[in-house]
Short mmCIF file of C-alpha atoms in Angstrom, two decimals:
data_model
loop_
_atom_site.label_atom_id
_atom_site.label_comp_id
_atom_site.label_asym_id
_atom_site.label_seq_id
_atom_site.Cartn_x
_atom_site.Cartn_y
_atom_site.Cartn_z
CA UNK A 152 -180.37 32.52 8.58
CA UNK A 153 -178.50 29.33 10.45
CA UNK A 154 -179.54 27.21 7.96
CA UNK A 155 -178.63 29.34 5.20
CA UNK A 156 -175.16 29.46 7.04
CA UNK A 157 -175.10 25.53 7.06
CA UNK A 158 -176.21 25.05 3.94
CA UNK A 159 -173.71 27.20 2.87
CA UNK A 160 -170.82 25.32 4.25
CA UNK A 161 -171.70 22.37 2.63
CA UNK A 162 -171.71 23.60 -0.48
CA UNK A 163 -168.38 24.87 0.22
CA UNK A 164 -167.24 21.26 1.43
CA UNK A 165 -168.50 19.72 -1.75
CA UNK A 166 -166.71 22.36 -3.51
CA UNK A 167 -163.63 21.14 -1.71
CA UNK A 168 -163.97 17.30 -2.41
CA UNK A 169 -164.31 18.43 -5.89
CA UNK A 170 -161.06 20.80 -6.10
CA UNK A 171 -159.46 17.87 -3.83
CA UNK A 172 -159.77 15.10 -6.31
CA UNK A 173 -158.98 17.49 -9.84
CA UNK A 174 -156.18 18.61 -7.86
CA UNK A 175 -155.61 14.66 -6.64
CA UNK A 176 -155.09 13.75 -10.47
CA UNK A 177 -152.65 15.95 -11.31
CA UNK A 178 -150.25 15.01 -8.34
CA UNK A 179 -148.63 12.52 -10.02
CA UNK A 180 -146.56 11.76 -13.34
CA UNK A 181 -144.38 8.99 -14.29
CA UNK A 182 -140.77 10.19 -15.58
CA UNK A 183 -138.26 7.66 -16.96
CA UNK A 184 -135.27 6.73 -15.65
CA UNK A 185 -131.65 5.90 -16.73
CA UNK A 186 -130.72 2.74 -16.35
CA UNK A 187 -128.01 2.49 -13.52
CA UNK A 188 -125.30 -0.29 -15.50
CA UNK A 189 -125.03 -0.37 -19.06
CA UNK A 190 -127.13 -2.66 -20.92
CA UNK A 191 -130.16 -2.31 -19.04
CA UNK A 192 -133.41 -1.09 -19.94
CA UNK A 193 -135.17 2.19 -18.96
CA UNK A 194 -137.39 1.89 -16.27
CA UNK A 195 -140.16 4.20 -14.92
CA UNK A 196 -140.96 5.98 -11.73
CA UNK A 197 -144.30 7.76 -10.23
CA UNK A 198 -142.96 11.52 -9.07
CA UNK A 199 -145.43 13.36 -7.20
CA UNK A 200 -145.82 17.25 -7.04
CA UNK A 201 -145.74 18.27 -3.46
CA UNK A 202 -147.08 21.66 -3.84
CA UNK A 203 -150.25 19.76 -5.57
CA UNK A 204 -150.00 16.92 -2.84
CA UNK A 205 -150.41 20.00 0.06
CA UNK A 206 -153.04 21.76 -1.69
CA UNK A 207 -155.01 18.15 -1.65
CA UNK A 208 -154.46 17.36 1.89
CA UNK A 209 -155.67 21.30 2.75
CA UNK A 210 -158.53 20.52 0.09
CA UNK A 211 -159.55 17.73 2.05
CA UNK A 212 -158.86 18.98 5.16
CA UNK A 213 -161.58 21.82 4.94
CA UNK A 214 -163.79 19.77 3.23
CA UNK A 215 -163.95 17.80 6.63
CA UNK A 216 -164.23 20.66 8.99
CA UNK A 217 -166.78 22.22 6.65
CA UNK A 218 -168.77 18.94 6.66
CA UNK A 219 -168.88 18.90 10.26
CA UNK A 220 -169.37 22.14 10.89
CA UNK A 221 -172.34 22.35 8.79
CA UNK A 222 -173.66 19.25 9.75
CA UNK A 223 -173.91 20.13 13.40
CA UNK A 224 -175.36 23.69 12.44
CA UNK A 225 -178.03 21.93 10.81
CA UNK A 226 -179.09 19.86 13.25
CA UNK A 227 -178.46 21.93 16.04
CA UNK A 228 -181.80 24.11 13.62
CA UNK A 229 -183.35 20.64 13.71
CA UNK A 230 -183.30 19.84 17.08
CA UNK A 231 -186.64 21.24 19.02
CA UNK A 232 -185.94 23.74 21.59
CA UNK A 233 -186.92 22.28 25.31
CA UNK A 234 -187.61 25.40 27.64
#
């Protein structure tokens, strides 16, 4: 049952990587910009989401602790008892 658990929770940390990187390319956009004195050309800027920006850091975030977490279950099932 442990290593059901752990295997578990790193499938659930791959599914975070993967939500953390869709959700990574869709954080940004480039927008133009006005030119600030007449005569000048339009320029472009990168504009980033921040609601898309948190959900990527929280992605990534769990993906860690899940990692570790189920990491260290898994070994802890590997690991031979010593009575």
């Amino acid at each position: 049952m442990v290593r059901f658990r752990a295997v578990v929770e790193l499938a659930l940390a791959v599914a975070a990587v993967a939500g953390c990187a869709f959700s990574w390319s869709a954080v940004r956009s480039t927008v133009e910009v006005a030119p600030v004195v007449k005569d000048q050309p339009v320029t472009t800027a990168v504009v980033y989401d921040p609601s898309l920006l948190l959900l990527t850091l929280l992605l990534a975030t769990a993906a860690g602790m899940l990692m570790v977490v189920g990491i260290a279950r898994l070994r802890r099932v590997a690991r031979p008892t010593t009575a």
